[in-house]
mmCIF file of C-alpha atoms and ligand atoms in Angstrom:
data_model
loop_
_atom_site.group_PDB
_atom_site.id
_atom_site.type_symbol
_atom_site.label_atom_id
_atom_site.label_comp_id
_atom_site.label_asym_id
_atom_site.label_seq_id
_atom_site.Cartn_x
_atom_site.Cartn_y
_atom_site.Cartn_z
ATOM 1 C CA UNK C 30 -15.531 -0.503 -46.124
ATOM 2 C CA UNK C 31 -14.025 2.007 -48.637
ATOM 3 C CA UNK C 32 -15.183 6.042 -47.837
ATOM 4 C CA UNK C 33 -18.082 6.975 -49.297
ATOM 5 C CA UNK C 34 -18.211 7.725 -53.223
ATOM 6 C CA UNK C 35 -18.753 11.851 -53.277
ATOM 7 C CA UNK C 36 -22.426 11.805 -55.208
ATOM 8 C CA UNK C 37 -22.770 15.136 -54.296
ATOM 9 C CA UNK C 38 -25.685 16.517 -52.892
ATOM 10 C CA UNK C 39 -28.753 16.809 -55.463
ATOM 11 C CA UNK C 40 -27.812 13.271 -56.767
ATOM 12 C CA UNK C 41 -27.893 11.799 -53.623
ATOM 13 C CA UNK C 42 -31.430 12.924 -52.424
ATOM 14 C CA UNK C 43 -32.705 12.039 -55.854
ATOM 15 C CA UNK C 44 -31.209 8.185 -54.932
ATOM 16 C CA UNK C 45 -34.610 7.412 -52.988
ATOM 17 C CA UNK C 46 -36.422 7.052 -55.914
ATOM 18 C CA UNK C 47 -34.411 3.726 -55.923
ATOM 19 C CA UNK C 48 -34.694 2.662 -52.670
ATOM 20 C CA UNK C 49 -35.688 -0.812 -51.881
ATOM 21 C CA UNK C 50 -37.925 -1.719 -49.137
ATOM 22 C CA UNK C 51 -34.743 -2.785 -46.663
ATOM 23 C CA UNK C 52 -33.134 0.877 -47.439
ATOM 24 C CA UNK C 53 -36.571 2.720 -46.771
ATOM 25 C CA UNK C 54 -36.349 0.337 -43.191
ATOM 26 C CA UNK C 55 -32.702 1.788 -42.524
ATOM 27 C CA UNK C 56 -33.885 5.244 -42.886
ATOM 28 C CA UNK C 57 -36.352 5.223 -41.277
ATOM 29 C CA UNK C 58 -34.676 4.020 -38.419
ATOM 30 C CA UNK C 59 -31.926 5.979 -38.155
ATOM 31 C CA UNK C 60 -34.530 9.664 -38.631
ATOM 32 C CA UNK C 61 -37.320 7.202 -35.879
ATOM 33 C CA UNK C 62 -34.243 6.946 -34.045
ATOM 34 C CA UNK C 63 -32.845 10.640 -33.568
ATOM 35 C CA UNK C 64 -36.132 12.127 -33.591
ATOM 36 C CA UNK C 65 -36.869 9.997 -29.965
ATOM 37 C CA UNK C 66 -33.226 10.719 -28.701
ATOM 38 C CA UNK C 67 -34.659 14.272 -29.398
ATOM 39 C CA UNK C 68 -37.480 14.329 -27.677
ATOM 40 C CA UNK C 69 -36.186 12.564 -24.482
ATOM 41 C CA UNK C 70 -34.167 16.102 -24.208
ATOM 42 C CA UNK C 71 -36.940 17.708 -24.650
ATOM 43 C CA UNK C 72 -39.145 16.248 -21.990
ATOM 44 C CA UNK C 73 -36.586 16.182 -19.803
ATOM 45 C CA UNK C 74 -36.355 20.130 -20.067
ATOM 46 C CA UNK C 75 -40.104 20.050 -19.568
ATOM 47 C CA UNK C 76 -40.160 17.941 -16.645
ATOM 48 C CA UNK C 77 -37.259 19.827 -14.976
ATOM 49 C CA UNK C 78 -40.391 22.190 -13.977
ATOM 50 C CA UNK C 79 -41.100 19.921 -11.552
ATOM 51 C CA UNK C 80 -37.810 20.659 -9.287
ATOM 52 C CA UNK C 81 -38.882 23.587 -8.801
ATOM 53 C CA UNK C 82 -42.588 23.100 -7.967
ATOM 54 C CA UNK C 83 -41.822 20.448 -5.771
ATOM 55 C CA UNK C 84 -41.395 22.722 -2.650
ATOM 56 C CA UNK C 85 -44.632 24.606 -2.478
ATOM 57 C CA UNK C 86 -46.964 21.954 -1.459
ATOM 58 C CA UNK C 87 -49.650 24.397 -1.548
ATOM 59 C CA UNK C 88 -49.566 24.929 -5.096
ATOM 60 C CA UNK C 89 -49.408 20.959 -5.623
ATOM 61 C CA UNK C 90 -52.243 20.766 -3.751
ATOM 62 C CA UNK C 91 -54.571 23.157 -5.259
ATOM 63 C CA UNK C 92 -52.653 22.148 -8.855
ATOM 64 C CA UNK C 93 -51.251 25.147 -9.572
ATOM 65 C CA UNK C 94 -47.373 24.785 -9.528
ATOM 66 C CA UNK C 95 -45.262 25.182 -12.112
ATOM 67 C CA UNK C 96 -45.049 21.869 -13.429
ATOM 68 C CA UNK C 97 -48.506 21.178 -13.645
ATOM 69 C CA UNK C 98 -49.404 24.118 -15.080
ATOM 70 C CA UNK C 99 -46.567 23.763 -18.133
ATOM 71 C CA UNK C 100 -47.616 19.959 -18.425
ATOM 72 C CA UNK C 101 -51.040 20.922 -19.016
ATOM 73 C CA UNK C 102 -50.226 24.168 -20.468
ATOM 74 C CA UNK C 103 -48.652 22.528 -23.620
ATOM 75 C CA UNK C 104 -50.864 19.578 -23.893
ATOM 76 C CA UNK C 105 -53.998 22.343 -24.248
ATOM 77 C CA UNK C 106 -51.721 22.906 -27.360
ATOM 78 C CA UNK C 107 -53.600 21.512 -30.724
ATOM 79 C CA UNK C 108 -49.959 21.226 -32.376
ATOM 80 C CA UNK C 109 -48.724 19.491 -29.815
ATOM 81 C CA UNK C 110 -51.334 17.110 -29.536
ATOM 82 C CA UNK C 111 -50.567 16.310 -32.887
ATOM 83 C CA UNK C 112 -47.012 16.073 -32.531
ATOM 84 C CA UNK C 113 -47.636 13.376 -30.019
ATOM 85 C CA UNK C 114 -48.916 11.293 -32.598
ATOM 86 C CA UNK C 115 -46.797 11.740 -34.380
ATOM 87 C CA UNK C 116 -43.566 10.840 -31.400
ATOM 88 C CA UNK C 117 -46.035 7.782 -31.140
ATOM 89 C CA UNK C 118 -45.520 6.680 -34.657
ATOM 90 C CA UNK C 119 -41.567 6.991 -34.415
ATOM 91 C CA UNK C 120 -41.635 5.090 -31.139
ATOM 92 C CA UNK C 121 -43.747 2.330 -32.902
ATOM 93 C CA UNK C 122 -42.343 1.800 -36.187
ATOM 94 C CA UNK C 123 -38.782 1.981 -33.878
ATOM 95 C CA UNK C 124 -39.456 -0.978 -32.056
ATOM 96 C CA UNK C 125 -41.001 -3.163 -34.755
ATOM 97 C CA UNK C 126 -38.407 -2.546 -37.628
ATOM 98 C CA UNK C 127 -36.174 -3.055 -34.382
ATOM 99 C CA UNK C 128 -37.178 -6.103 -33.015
ATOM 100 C CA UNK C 129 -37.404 -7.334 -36.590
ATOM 101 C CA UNK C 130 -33.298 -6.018 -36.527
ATOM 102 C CA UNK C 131 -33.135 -7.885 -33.456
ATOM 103 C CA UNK C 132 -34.191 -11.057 -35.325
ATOM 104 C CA UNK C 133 -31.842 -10.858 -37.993
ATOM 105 C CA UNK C 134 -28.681 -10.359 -35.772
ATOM 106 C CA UNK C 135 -29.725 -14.049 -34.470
ATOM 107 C CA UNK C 136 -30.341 -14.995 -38.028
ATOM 108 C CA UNK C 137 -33.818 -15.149 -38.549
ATOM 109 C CA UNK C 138 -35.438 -13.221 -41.060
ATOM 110 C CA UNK C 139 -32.210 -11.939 -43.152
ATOM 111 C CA UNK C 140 -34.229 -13.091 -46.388
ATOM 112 C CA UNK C 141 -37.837 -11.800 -45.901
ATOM 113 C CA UNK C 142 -36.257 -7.957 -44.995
ATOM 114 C CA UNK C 143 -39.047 -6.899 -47.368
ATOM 115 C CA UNK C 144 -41.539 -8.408 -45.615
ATOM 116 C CA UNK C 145 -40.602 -7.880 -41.909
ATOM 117 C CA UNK C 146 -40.492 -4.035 -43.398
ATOM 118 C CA UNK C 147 -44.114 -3.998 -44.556
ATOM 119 C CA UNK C 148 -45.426 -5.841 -41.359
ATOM 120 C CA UNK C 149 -43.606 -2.656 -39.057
ATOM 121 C CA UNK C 150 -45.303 0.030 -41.724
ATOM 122 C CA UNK C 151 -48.592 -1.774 -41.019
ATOM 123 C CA UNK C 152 -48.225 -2.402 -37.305
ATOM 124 C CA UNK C 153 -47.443 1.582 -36.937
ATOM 125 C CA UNK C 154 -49.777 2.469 -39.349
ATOM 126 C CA UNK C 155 -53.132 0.261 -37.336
ATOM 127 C CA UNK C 156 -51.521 1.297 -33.100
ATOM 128 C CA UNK C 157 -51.273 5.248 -34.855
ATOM 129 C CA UNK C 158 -54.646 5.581 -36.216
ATOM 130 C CA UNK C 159 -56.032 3.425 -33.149
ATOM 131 C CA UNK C 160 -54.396 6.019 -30.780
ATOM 132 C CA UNK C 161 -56.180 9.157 -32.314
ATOM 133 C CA UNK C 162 -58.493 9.275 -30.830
ATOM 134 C CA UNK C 163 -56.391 9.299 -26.974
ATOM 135 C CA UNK C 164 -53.800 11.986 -28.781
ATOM 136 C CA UNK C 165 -57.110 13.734 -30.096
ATOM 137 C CA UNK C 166 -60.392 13.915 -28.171
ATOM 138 C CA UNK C 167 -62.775 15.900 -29.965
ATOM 139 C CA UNK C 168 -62.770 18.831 -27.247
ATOM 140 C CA UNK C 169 -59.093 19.627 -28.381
ATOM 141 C CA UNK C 170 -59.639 19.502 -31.843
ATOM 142 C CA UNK C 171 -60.086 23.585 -32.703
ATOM 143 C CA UNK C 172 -63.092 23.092 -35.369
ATOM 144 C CA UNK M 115 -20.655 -0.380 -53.530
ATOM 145 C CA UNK M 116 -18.578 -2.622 -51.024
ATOM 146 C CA UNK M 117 -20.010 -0.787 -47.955
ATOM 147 C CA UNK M 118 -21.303 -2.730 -45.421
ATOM 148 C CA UNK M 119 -24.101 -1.248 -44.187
ATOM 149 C CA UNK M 120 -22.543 -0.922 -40.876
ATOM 150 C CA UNK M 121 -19.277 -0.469 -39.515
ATOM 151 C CA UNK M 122 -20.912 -0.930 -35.653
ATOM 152 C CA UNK M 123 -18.552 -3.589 -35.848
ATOM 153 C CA UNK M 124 -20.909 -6.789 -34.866
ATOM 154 C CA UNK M 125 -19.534 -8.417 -31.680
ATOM 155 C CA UNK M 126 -18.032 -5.773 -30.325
ATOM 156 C CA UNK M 127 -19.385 -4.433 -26.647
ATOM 157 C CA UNK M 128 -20.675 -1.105 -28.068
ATOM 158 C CA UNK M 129 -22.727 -3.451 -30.828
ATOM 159 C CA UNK M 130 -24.166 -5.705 -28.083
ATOM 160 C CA UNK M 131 -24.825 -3.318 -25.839
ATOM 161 C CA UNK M 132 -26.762 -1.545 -28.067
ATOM 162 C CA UNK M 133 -29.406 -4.827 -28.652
ATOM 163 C CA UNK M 134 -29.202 -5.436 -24.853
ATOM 164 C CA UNK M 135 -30.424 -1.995 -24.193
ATOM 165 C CA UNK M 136 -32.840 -2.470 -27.236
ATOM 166 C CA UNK M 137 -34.554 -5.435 -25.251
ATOM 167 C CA UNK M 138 -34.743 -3.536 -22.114
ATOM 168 C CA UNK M 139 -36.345 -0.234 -23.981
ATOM 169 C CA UNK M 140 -39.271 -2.358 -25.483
ATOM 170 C CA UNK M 141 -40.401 -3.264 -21.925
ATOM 171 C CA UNK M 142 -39.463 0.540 -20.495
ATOM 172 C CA UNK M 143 -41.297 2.540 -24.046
ATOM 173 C CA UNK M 144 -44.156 0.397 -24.094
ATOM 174 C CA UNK M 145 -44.917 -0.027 -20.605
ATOM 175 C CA UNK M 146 -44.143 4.090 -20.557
ATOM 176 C CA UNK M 147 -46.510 4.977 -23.280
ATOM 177 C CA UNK M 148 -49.209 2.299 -22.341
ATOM 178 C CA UNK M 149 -49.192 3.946 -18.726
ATOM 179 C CA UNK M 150 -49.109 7.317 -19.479
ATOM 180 C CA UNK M 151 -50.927 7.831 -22.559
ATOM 181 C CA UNK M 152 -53.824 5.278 -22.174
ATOM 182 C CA UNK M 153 -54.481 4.409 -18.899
ATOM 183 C CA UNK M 154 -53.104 7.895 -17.053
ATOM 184 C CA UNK M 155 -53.836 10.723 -19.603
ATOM 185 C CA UNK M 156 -50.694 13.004 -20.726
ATOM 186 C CA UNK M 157 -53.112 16.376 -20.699
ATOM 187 C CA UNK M 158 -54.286 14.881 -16.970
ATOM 188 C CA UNK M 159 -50.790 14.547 -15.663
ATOM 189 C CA UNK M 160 -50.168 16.407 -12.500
ATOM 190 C CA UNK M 161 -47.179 16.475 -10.304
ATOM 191 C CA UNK M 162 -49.471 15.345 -6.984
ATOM 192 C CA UNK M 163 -50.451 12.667 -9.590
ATOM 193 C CA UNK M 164 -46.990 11.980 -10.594
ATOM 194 C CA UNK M 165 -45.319 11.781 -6.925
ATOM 195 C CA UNK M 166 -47.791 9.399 -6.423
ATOM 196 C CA UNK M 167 -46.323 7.046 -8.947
ATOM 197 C CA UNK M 168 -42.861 8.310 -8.399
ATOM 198 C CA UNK M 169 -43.139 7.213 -4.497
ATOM 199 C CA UNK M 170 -43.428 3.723 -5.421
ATOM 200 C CA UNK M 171 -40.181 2.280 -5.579
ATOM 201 C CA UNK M 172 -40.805 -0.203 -8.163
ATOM 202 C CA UNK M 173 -41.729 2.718 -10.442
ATOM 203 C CA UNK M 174 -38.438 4.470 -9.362
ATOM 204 C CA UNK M 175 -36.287 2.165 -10.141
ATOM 205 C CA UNK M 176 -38.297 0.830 -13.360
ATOM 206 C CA UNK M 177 -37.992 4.862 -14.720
ATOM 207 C CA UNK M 178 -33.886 5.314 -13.787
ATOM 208 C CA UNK M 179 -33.634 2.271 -15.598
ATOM 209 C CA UNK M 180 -35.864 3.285 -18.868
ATOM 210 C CA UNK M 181 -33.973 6.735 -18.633
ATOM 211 C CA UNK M 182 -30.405 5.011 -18.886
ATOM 212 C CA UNK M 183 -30.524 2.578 -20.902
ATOM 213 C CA UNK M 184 -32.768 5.352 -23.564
ATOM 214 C CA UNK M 185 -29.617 7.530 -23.322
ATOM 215 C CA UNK M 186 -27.215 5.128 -23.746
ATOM 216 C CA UNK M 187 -29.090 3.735 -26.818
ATOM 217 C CA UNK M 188 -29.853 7.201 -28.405
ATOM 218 C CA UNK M 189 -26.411 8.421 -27.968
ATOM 219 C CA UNK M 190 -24.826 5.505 -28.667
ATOM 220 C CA UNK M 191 -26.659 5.137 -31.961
ATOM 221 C CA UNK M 192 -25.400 8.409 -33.323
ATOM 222 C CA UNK M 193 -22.214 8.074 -32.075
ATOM 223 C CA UNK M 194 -22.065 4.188 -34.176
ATOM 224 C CA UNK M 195 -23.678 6.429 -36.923
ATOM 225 C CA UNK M 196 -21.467 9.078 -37.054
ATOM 226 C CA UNK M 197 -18.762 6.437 -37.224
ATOM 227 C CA UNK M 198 -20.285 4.610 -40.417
ATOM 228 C CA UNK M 199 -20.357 8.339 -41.638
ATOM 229 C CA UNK M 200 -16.415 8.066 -42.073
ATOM 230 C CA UNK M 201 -16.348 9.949 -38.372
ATOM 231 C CA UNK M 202 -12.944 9.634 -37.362
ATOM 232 C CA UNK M 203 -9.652 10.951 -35.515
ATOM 233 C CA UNK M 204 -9.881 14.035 -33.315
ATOM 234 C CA UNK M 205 -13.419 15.357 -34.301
ATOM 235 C CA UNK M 206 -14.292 11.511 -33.389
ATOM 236 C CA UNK M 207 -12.857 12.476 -30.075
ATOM 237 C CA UNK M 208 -14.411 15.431 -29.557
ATOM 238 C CA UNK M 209 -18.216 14.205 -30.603
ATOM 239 C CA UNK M 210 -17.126 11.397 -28.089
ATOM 240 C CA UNK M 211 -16.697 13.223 -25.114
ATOM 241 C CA UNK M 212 -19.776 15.737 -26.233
ATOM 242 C CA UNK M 213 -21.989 12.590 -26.479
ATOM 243 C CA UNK M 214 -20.712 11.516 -23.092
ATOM 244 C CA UNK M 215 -20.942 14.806 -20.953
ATOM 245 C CA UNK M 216 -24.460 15.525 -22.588
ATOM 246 C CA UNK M 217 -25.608 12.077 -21.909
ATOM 247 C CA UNK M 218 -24.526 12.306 -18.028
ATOM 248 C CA UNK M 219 -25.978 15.573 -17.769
ATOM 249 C CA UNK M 220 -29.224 14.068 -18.966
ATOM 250 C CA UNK M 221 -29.132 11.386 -16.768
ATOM 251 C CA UNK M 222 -28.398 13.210 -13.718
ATOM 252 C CA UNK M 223 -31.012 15.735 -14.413
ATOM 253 C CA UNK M 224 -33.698 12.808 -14.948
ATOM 254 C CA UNK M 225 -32.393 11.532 -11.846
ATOM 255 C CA UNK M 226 -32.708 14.846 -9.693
ATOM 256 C CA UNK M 227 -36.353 15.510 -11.204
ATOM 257 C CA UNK M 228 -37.834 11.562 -10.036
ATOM 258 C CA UNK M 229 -36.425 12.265 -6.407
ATOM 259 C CA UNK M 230 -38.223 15.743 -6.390
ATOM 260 C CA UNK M 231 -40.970 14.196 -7.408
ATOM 261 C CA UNK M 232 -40.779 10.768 -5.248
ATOM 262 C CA UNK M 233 -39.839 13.469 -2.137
ATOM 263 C CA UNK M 234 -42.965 15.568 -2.773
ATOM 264 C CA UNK M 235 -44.599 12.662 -0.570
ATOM 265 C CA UNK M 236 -44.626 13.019 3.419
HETATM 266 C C1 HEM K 401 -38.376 0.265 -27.998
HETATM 267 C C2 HEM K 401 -37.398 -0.428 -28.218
HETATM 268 C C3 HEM K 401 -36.265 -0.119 -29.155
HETATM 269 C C4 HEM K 401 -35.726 -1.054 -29.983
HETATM 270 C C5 HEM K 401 -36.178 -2.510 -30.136
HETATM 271 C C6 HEM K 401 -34.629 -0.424 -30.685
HETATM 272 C C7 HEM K 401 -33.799 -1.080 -31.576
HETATM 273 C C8 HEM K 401 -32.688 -0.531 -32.180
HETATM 274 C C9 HEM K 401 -31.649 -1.258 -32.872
HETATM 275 C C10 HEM K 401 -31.594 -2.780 -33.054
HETATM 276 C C11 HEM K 401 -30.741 -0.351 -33.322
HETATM 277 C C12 HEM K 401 -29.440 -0.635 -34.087
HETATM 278 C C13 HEM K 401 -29.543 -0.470 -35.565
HETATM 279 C C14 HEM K 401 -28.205 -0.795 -36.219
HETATM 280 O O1 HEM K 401 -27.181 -0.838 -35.549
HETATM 281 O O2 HEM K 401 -28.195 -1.017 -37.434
HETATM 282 C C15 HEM K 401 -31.212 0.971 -32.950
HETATM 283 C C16 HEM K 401 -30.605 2.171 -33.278
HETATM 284 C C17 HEM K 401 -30.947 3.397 -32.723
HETATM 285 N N1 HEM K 401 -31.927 3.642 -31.763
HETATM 286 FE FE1 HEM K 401 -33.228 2.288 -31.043
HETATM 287 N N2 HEM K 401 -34.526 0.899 -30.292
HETATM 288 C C18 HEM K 401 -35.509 1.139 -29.346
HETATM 289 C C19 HEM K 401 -35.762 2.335 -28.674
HETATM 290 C C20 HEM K 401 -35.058 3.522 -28.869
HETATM 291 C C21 HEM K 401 -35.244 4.748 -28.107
HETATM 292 C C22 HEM K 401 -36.213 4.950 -26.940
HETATM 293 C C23 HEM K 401 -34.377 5.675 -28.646
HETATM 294 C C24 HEM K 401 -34.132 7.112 -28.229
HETATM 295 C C25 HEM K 401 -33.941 7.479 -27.020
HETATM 296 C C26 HEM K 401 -33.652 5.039 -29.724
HETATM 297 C C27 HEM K 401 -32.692 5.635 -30.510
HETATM 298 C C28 HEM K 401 -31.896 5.004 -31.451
HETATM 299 C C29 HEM K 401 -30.890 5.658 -32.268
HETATM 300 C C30 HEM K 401 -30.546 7.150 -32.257
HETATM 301 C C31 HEM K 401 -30.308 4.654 -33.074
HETATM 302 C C32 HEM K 401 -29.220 4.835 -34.129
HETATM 303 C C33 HEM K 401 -29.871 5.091 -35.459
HETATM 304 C C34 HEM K 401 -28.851 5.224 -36.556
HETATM 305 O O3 HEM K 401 -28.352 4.196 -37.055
HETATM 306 O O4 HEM K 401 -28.555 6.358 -36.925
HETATM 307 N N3 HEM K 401 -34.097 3.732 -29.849
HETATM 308 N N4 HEM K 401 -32.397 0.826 -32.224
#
């Protein structure tokens, strides 16, 4: 558990060229990992709206408070439609490299880490493209 | 490279309790995106629409708990992170207590937003 040997900082991003598939698996879930610890801020802040909004029952009822309006405001968004695909991706490869972590603390799997790796990519990879077309319906799409 | 790849020390409370909230979160994220990307529609999401699942206290209690247990896991992951990082002495303090105050502040504000939406009922 000695500190870190000081690569400095070019050699070190040039190091993934050497990655194995168990190293691409820890990256991945530590950036899967911050990006949804991220986000839960984030839509948190965007669902504060509804604090607000929540006293003016006529606005709720004609749909026209706040909260609605910056829910729906953001998903008419093309970016952000795509951005949810992409939080979906994160989410999905997150639980199936973890579960496959999961595994390994009670000692199954520790020798197929290659494997278990390529089955998340894959998993992510089929539920992302599958959820397209929720994310993107073609009356969002801009062309 | 004698490293381990983690110094989340394994057996430790902090290690388990990150798996135990790991468990719990693949119930609370998949049930959460299932429900509210593809049966309920994010860009159809409005807050009548949402007090009316907020109201049920199943639903409630099933979101306080996804909210917890998401910030305990996040924040404890970077803080175990950090650690591995070398992370130590009084800046480990300090990114200790940050962690912890913005975590509670999270939770408390998730909290106060499900009750406004739960009260818009009646
Ligand atoms: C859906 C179920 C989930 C599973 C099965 C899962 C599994 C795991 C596991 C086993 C670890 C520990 C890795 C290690 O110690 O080596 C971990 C780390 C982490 N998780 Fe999750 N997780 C889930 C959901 C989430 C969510 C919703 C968030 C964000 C709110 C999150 C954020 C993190 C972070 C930030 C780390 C630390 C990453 C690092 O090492 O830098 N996870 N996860």
């Amino acid at each position: 558990m000695g500190a870190p040997y000081d690569r400095g900082l070019i050699e070190d991003f040039g190091r993934f060229r050497y990655f194995s598939a168990g190293m691409w698996a820890w990256v991945l879930h530590k950036v899967t990992g911050w990006v949804l610890i991220g986000y839960l801020f984030a839509h948190i802040a965007v669902l504060s709206t509804a604090i607000p909004a929540a006293s003016d029952p006529e606005a709720i009822a004609a749909g026209t408070d706040l909260y609605t309006r910056t829910i729906q405001g953001l998903e008419g968004i093309f970016l952000v439609r795509v951005l949810e695909v992409g939080l979906l991706a994160a989410a999905v490869f997150h639980m199936t490299n973890g579960i496959r972590l999961l595994l390994v603390d009670l000692g199954i799997g520790l020798e197929r880490e290659a494997e278990g790796f390529y089955v998340s990519v894959a998993v992510t990879a089929v539920i992302t493209v599958l959820s397209i077309p929720v994310f993107l319906p073609p009356e969002v799409v801009p062309w | 490279m004698t490293d381990r790849r983690s110094r989340f020390e394994s057996g430790s409370i902090a290690w388990f309790l990150q798996r135990v909230t790991a468990v719990v979160l693949l119930f609370t994220l998949g049930f959460h995106f299932l429900w509210l990307h593809f049966v309920n529609h994010a860009a159809e999401v409005t807050l009548w629409g949402s007090a009316l699942r907020m109201d049920r206290f199943v639903y409630f209690i099933m979101i306080v708990v996804f909210l917890v247990t998401a910030a305990y896991h996040g924040l404890n992951g970077i803080y175990n992170a950090l650690l591995n990082h070398g992370l130590s002495g009084r800046r480990r303090t300090v990114v200790f207590w940050l962690l912890t105050i913005a975590g509670t502040v999270l939770v408390i504000q998730g909290i106060r937003i499900a009750v406004a939406m739960a009260g818009v009922i009646s």
